[in-house]
PDB file of C-alpha atoms in Angstrom:
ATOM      1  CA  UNK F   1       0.000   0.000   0.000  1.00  0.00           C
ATOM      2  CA  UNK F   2       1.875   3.653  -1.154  1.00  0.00           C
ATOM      3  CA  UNK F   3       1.899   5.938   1.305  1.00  0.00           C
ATOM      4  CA  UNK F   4      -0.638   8.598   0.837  1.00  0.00           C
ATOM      5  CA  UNK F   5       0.845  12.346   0.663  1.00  0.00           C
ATOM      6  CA  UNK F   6      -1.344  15.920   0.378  1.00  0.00           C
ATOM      7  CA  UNK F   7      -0.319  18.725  -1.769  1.00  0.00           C
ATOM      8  CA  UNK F   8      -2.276  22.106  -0.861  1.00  0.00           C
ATOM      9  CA  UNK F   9      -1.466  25.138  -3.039  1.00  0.00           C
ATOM     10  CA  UNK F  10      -3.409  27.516  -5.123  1.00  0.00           C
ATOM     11  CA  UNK F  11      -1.084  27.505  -7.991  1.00  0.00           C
ATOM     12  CA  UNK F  12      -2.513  24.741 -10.078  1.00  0.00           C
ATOM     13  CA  UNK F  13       1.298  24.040 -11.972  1.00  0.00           C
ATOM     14  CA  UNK F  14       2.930  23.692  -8.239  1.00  0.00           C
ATOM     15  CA  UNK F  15       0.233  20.918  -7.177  1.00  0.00           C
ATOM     16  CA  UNK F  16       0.889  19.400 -10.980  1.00  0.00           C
ATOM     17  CA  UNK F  17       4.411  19.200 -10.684  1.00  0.00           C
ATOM     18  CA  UNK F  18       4.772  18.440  -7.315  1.00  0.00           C
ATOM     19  CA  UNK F  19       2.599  15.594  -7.109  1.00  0.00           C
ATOM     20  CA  UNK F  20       3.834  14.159 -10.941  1.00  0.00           C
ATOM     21  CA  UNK F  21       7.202  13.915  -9.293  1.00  0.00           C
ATOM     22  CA  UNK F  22       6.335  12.337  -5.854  1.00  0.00           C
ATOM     23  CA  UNK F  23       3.958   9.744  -7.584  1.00  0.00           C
ATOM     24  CA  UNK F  24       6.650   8.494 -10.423  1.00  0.00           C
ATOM     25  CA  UNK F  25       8.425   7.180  -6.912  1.00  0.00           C
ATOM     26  CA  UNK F  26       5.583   5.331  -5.781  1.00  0.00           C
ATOM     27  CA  UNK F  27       3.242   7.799  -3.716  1.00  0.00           C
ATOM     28  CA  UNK F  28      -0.172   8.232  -3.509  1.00  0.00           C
ATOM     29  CA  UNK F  29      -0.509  12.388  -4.058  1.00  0.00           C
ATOM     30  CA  UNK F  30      -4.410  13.859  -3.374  1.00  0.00           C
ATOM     31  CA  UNK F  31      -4.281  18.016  -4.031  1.00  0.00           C
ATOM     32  CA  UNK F  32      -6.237  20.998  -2.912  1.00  0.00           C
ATOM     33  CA  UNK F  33      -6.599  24.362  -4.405  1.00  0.00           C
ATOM     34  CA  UNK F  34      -6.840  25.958  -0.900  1.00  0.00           C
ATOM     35  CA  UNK F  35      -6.773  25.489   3.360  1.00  0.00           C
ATOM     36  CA  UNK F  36     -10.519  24.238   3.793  1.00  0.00           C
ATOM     37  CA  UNK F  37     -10.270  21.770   1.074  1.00  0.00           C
ATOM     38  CA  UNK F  38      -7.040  20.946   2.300  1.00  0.00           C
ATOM     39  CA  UNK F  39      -8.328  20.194   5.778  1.00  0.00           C
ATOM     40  CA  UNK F  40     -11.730  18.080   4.439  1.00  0.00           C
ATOM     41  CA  UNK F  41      -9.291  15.834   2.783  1.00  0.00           C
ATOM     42  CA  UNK F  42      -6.820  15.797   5.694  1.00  0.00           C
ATOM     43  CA  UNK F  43     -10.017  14.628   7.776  1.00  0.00           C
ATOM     44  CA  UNK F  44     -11.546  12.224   4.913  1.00  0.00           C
ATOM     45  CA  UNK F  45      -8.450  10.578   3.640  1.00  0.00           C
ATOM     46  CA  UNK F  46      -6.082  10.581   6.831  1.00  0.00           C
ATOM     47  CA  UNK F  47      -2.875  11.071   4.744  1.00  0.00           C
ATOM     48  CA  UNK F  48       0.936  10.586   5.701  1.00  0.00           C
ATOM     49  CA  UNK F  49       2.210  13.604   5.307  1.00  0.00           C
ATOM     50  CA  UNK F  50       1.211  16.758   4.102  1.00  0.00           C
ATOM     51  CA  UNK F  51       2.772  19.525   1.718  1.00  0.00           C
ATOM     52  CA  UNK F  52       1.426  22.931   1.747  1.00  0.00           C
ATOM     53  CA  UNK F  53       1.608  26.581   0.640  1.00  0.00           C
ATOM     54  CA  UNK F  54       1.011  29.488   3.003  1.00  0.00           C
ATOM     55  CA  UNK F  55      -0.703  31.542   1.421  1.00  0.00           C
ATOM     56  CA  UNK F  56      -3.878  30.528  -0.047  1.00  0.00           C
ATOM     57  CA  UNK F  57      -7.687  31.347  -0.136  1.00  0.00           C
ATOM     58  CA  UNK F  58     -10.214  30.687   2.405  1.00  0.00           C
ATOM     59  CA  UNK F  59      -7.409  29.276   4.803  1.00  0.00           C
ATOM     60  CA  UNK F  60      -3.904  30.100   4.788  1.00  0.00           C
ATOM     61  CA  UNK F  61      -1.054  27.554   5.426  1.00  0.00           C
ATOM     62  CA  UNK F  62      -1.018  28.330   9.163  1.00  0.00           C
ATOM     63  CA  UNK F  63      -4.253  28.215   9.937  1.00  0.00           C
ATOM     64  CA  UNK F  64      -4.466  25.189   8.285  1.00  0.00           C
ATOM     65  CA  UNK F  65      -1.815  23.024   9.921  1.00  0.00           C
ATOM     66  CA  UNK F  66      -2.919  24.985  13.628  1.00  0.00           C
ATOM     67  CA  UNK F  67      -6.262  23.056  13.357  1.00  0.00           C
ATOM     68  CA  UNK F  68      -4.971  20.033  12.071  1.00  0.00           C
ATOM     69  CA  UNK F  69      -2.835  20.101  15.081  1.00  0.00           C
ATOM     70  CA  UNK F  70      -5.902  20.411  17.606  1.00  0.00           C
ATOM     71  CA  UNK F  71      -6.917  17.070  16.679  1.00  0.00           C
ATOM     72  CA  UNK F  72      -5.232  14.540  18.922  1.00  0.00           C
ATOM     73  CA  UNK F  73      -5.038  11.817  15.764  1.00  0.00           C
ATOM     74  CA  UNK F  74      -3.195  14.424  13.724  1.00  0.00           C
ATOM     75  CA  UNK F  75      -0.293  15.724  16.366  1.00  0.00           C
ATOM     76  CA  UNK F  76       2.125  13.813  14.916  1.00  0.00           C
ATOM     77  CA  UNK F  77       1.325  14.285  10.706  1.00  0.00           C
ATOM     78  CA  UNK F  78       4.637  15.666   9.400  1.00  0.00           C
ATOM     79  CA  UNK F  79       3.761  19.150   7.430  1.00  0.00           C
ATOM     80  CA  UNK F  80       6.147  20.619   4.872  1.00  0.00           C
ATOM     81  CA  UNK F  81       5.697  23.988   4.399  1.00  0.00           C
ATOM     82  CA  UNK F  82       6.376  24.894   0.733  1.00  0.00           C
ATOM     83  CA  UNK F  83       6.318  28.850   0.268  1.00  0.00           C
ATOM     84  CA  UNK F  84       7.709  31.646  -1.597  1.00  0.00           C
ATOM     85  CA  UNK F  85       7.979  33.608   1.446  1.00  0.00           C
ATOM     86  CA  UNK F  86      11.612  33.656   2.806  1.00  0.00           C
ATOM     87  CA  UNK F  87      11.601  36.061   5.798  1.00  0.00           C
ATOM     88  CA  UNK F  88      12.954  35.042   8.920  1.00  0.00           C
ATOM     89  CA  UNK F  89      10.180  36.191  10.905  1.00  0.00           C
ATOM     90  CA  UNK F  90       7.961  33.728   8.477  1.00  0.00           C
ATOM     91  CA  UNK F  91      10.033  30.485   9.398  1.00  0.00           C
ATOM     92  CA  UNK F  92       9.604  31.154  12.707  1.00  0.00           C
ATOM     93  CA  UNK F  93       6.322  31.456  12.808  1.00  0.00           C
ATOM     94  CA  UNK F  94       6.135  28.381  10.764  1.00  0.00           C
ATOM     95  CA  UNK F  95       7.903  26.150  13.231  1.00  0.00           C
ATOM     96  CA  UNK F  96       5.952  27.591  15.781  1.00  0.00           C
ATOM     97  CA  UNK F  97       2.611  26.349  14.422  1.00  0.00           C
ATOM     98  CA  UNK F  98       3.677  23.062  13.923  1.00  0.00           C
ATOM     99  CA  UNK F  99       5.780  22.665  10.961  1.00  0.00           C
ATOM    100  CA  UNK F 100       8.450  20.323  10.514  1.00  0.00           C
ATOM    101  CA  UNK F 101      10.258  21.661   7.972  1.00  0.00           C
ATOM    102  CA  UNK F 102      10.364  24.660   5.340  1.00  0.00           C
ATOM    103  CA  UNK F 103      10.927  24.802   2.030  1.00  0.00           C
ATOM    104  CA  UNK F 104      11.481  28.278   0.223  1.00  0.00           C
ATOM    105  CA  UNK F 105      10.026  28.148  -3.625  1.00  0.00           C
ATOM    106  CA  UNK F 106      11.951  27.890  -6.047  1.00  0.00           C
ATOM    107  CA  UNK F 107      12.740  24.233  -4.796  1.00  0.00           C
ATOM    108  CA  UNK F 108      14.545  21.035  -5.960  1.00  0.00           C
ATOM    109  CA  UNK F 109      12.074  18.344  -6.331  1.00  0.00           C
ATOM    110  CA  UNK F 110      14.720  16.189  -5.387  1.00  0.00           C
ATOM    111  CA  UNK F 111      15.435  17.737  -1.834  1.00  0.00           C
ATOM    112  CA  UNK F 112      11.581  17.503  -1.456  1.00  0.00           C
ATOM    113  CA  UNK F 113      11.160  14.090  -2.071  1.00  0.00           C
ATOM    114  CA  UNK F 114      14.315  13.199   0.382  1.00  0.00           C
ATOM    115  CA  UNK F 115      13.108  15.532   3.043  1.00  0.00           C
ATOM    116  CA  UNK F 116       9.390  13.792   2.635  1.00  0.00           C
ATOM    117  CA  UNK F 117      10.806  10.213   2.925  1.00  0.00           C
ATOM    118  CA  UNK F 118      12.987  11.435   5.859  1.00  0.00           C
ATOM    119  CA  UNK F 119       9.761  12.581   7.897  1.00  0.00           C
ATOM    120  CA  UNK F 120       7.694   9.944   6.838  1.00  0.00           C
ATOM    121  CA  UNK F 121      10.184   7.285   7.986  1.00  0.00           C
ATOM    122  CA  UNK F 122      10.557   9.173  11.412  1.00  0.00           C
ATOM    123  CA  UNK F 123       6.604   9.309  11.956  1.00  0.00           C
ATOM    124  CA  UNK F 124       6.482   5.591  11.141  1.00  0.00           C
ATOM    125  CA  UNK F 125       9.311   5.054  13.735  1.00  0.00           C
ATOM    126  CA  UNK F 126       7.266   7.110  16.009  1.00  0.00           C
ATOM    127  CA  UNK F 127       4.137   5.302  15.472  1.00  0.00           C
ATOM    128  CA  UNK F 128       5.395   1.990  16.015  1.00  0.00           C
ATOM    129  CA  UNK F 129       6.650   3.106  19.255  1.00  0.00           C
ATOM    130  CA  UNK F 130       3.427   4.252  20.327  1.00  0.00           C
ATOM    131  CA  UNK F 131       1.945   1.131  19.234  1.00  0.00           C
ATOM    132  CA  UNK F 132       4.430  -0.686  20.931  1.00  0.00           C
ATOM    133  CA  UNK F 133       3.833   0.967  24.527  1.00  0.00           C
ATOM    134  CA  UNK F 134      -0.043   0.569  24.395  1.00  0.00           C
ATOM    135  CA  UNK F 135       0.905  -3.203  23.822  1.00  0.00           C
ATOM    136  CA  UNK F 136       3.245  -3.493  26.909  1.00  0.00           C
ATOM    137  CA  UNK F 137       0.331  -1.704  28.882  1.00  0.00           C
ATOM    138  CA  UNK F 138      -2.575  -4.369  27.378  1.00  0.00           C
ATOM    139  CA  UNK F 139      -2.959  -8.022  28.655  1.00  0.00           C
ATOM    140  CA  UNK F 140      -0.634  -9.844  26.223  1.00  0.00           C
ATOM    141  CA  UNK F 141      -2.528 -12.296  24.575  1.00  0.00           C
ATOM    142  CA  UNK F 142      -0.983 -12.225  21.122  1.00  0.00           C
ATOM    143  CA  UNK F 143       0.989 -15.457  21.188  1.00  0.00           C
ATOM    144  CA  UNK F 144       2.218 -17.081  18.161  1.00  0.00           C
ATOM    145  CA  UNK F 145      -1.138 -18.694  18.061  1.00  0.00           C
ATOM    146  CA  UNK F 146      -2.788 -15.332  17.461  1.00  0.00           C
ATOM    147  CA  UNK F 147       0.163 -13.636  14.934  1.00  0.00           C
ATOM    148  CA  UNK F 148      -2.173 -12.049  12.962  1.00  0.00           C
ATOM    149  CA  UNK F 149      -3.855 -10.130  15.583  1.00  0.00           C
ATOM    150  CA  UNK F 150      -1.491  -8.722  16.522  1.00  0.00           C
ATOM    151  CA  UNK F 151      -0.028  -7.208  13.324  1.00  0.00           C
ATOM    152  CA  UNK F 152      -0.309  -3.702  11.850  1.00  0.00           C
ATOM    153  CA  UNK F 153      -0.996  -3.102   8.402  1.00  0.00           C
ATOM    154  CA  UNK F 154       2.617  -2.295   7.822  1.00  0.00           C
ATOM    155  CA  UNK F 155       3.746  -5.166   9.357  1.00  0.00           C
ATOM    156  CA  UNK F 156       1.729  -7.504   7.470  1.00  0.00           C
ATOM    157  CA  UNK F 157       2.843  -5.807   4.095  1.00  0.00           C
ATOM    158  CA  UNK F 158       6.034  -6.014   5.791  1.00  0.00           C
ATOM    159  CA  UNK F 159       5.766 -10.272   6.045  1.00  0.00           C
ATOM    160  CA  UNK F 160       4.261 -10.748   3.111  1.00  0.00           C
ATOM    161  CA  UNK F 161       7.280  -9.173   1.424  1.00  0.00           C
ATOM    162  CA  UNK F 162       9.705 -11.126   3.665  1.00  0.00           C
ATOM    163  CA  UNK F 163       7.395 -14.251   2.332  1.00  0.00           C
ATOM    164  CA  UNK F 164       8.824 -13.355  -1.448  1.00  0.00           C
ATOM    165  CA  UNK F 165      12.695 -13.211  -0.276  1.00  0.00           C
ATOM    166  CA  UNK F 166      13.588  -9.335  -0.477  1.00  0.00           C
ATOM    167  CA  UNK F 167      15.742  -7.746   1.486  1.00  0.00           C
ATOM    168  CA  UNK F 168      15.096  -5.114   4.469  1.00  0.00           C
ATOM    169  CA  UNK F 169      16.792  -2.963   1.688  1.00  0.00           C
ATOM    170  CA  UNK F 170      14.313  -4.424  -1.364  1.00  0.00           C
ATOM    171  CA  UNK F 171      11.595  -4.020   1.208  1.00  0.00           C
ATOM    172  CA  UNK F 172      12.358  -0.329   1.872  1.00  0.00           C
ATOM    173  CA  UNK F 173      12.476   0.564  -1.455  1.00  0.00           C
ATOM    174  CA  UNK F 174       9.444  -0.961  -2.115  1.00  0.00           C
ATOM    175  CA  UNK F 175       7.341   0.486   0.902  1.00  0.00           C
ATOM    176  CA  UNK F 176       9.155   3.734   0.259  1.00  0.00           C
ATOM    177  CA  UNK F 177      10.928   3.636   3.833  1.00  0.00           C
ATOM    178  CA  UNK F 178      14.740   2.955   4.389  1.00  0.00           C
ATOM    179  CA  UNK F 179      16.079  -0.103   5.709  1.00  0.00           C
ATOM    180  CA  UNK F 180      16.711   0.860   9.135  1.00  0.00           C
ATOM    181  CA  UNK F 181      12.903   1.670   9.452  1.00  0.00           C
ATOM    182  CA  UNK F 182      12.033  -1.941   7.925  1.00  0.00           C
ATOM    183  CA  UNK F 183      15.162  -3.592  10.414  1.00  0.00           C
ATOM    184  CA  UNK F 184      12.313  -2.112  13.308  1.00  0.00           C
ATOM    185  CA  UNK F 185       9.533  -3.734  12.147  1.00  0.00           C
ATOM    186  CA  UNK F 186      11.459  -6.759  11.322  1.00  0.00           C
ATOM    187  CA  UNK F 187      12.304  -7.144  14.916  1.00  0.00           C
ATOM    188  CA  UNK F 188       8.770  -6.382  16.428  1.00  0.00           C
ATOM    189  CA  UNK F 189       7.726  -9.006  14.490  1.00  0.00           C
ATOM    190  CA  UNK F 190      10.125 -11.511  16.062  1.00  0.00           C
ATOM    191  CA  UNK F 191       8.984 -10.232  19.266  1.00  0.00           C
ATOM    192  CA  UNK F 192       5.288 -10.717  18.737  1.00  0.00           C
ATOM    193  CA  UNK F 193       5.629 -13.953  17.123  1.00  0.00           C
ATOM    194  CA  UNK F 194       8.099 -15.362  19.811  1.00  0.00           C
ATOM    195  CA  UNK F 195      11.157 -16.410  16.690  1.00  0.00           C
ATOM    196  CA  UNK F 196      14.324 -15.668  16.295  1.00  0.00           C
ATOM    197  CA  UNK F 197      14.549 -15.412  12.474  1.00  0.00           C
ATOM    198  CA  UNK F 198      12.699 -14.491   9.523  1.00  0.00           C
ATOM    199  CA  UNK F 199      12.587 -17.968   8.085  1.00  0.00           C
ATOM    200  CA  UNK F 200      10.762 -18.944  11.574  1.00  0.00           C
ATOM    201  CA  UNK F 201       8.531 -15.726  11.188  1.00  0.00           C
ATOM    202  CA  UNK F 202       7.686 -16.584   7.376  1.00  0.00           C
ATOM    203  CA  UNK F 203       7.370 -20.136   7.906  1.00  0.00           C
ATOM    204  CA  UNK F 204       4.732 -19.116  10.915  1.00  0.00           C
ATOM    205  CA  UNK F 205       2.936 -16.545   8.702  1.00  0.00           C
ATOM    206  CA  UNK F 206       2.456 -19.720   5.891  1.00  0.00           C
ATOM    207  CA  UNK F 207       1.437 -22.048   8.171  1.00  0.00           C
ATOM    208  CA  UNK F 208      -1.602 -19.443   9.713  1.00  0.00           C
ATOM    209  CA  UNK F 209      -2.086 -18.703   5.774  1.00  0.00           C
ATOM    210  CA  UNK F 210      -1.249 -15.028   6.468  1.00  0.00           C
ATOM    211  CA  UNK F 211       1.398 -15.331   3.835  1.00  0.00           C
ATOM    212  CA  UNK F 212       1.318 -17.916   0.723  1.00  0.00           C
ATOM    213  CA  UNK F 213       4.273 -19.551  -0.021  1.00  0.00           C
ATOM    214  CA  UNK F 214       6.609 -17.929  -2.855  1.00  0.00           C
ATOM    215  CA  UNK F 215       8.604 -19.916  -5.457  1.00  0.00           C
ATOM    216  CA  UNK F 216      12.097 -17.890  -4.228  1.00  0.00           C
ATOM    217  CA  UNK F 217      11.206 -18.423  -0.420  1.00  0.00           C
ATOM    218  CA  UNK F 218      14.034 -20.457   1.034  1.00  0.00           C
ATOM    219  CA  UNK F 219      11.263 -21.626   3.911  1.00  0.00           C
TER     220      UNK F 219
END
């Protein structure tokens, strides 16, 4: 499943461009035209990470990523802001509402995409530590009997790819996320499923049928 990643600007060429480039390297990109559309689709399609202007109609960048930050679920959604305005005074302010990082116009689509993939593998990191902590404080009761109750979506795309052969590396790039980020999940998987390597974990994700059985699987 590609991660999913928002565009919101009112120039029409900048949401074109911008989300041409992101989804030739596997992304899903939704776009908005202004701040309240921006924030419908924030609400309606929960995305990964979002990419926006500052000034716009009807909602400005700031406003926009202040009340995505009052919802609890959205706290931790990285926001690139993407602006023409260059001030220092602006960047401040920027940070200050809840920006991670920002990005004066004209930009390198290049530095965009590695600065997206850098905050996106950070708020998976994040999330999987969160996820992780309201385990330790549940009863545990996923066993090796109950492996796929215990997985996340990620981890089971995570397994299934494991299931085919790939690398952590192959994995990454396919996922979009580096290999230190799939090396986590990797080993939380090991943990939940009580083995000690991935042909153990594979071999118990075939025999639940989470997984089927690939051709270049050494299992």
């Amino acid at each position: 499943m590609s991660l999913t990643l928002l565009i919101a600007d009112d120039d029409a060429s900048i949401r074109l461009s911008v989300s041409q480039f992101l989804e030739s390297l596997g992304y899903c990109c939704l776009t908005a035209g202004d701040g309240t559309q921006a924030l419908e689709m924030i609400h309606r399609y929960q995305p990964h990470l979002l990419i926006t202007d500052i000034a716009m109609p009807n909602m400005n960048g700031y406003e926009l990523v202040r009340q995505v930050r009052q919802h609890p679920s959205l706290r931790l959604l990285p926001v690139i802001y993407l602006t023409a305005r260059t001030e220092v005074e602006e960047r401040i302010r920027a940070y200050r509402t809840g920006g991670d990082v920002y990005l004066a116009k004209p930009f390198d689509l290049n530095e965009l995409a590695a600065v997206a993939r850098n905050l996106l593998d950070r708020s998976q990191l994040v999330q999987m530590q969160v996820e992780w902590r309201q385990r330790q404080q549940q009863p545990s009761a996923a066993s090796s009997q109950s492996l796929h109750l215990a997985m996340t979506q990620r981890e089971k795309q995570v397994i299934e790819l494991l299931a085919s052969g790939l690398s952590n590396a192959q994995i990454g790039d396919r996922l979009h996320l580096s290999a230190r980020t799939i090396e986590k999940h990797v080993s939380r998987l090991f943990q939940k499923a009580s083995v000690h390597n991935r042909a153990e974990l594979v071999r118990l994700a075939i025999e639940q049928g989470l997984v089927e059985r690939h051709p270049q699987s050494k299992v």
